[in-house]
């Protein structure tokens, strides 16, 4: 693929029943802005250099199940965000519309669900 720009990861596209609403959730969670919006698609600028998060309309959307269960919609990808204060970060995410998952596999990581049901993790920065 000689026409491809080497080493550039532009972003990740996530399906959602309400792409605009989910973009607003992540923009607020990450302190970023919505860089572009049109019917069925919204883009959150994750940082000035990228990567971007693109939220795309998905008709017939089924939220993934966490932890994964046989015969259910599996999480195909999830985000991990490093935070300095785990309890405060969880409280902030919940105030924005996230819910805390019942199953928590690790002590210094909290798994939550965004408003569309995608799991994401807040990971304590110990360094």
Coordinates of C-alpha atoms in Angstrom, one line a residue:
X1 CA 0.0 0.0 0.0
X2 CA 2.4 2.6 -1.2
X3 CA -0.2 5.4 -1.1
X4 CA -0.8 5.0 2.6
X5 CA 0.9 7.5 5.0
X6 CA 3.2 5.5 7.2
X7 CA 2.7 5.5 10.9
X8 CA -0.5 7.4 11.2
X9 CA -3.4 6.2 13.2
X10 CA -6.2 8.5 12.6
X11 CA -8.8 7.1 15.0
X12 CA -11.4 4.5 16.0
X13 CA -15.0 4.2 14.9
X14 CA -17.6 3.1 17.5
X15 CA -21.1 2.1 16.6
X16 CA -23.9 3.6 18.7
X17 CA -27.7 4.1 18.7
X18 CA -27.1 7.8 19.4
X19 CA -23.7 8.9 18.0
X20 CA -24.2 12.5 19.0
X21 CA -25.1 11.7 22.6
X22 CA -22.2 9.3 22.9
X23 CA -19.8 11.8 21.4
X24 CA -20.9 14.4 24.0
X25 CA -20.3 11.8 26.8
X26 CA -16.7 11.1 25.7
X27 CA -16.0 14.8 24.9
X28 CA -16.9 15.7 28.4
X29 CA -15.3 12.7 30.0
X30 CA -12.0 13.4 28.2
X31 CA -12.2 17.2 28.3
X32 CA -12.1 17.4 24.5
X33 CA -14.5 18.8 21.9
X34 CA -16.7 17.5 19.1
X35 CA -14.7 18.3 16.0
X36 CA -17.3 17.5 13.4
X37 CA -20.9 16.4 13.4
X38 CA -23.4 15.4 10.7
X39 CA -26.5 13.2 10.7
X40 CA -25.4 9.7 11.9
X41 CA -21.8 10.6 12.7
X42 CA -20.0 12.7 15.3
X43 CA -16.2 13.0 15.8
X44 CA -14.5 13.7 19.1
X45 CA -11.1 15.3 18.8
X46 CA -9.1 13.3 21.4
X47 CA -6.1 15.6 21.3
X48 CA -4.6 18.1 18.8
X49 CA -2.6 15.3 17.2
X50 CA -5.3 12.6 17.4
X51 CA -6.4 9.9 17.6
X52 CA -10.0 10.8 17.0
X53 CA -13.1 8.9 18.2
X54 CA -15.8 8.6 15.6
X55 CA -19.3 7.6 16.7
X56 CA -21.4 6.2 13.9
X57 CA -25.1 5.5 13.7
X58 CA -25.9 1.8 14.1
X59 CA -29.5 0.7 13.5
X60 CA -30.4 -2.5 15.4
X61 CA -27.6 -1.8 17.9
X62 CA -27.1 -4.4 20.6
X63 CA -25.0 -3.4 23.6
X64 CA -22.2 -5.8 24.4
X65 CA -22.3 -8.0 27.5
X66 CA -19.6 -7.7 30.2
X67 CA -18.1 -10.0 31.2
X68 CA -18.4 -11.8 27.8
X69 CA -21.1 -14.5 27.8
X70 CA -21.6 -17.4 25.4
X71 CA -24.2 -16.5 22.7
X72 CA -24.4 -12.8 23.7
X73 CA -22.9 -9.7 21.9
X74 CA -19.3 -9.6 22.9
X75 CA -17.3 -6.4 23.5
X76 CA -15.2 -6.0 20.3
X77 CA -13.0 -3.3 21.7
X78 CA -12.9 -1.1 24.8
X79 CA -11.0 2.0 25.9
X80 CA -8.6 2.2 28.8
X81 CA -8.0 5.6 30.4
X82 CA -5.3 6.3 32.9
X83 CA -6.4 8.4 35.9
X84 CA -4.7 9.9 39.0
X85 CA -7.6 9.4 41.4
X86 CA -9.7 6.3 40.7
X87 CA -12.7 7.1 43.0
X88 CA -13.0 10.6 41.7
X89 CA -12.7 9.6 38.1
X90 CA -15.4 6.9 38.6
X91 CA -17.7 9.5 40.3
X92 CA -17.2 11.9 37.4
X93 CA -17.9 9.3 34.8
X94 CA -21.1 8.2 36.6
X95 CA -22.2 11.9 36.8
X96 CA -21.8 12.1 33.0
X97 CA -24.0 9.0 32.4
X98 CA -21.7 6.0 32.8
X99 CA -22.6 3.0 35.0
X100 CA -20.2 0.9 37.0
X101 CA -20.1 -2.8 35.9
X102 CA -20.9 -5.3 38.6
X103 CA -18.0 -7.5 37.6
X104 CA -14.6 -5.9 38.4
X105 CA -11.7 -8.2 37.5
X106 CA -8.8 -6.1 38.9
X107 CA -8.3 -4.0 42.0
X108 CA -6.8 -0.8 40.5
X109 CA -9.0 -0.7 37.5
X110 CA -12.7 0.0 37.3
X111 CA -14.8 -1.2 34.4
X112 CA -17.8 1.0 33.5
X113 CA -20.3 1.2 30.7
X114 CA -20.8 4.3 28.6
X115 CA -24.4 5.4 27.9
X116 CA -24.6 3.0 24.9
X117 CA -23.4 0.1 27.0
X118 CA -19.8 -0.2 25.7
X119 CA -17.4 -1.2 28.5
X120 CA -14.4 1.1 29.2
X121 CA -11.8 1.0 32.0
X122 CA -10.4 3.7 34.3
X123 CA -6.9 2.6 35.4
X124 CA -5.1 4.0 38.4
X125 CA -1.9 5.8 37.4
X126 CA 0.6 4.7 40.0
X127 CA 3.6 6.3 38.6

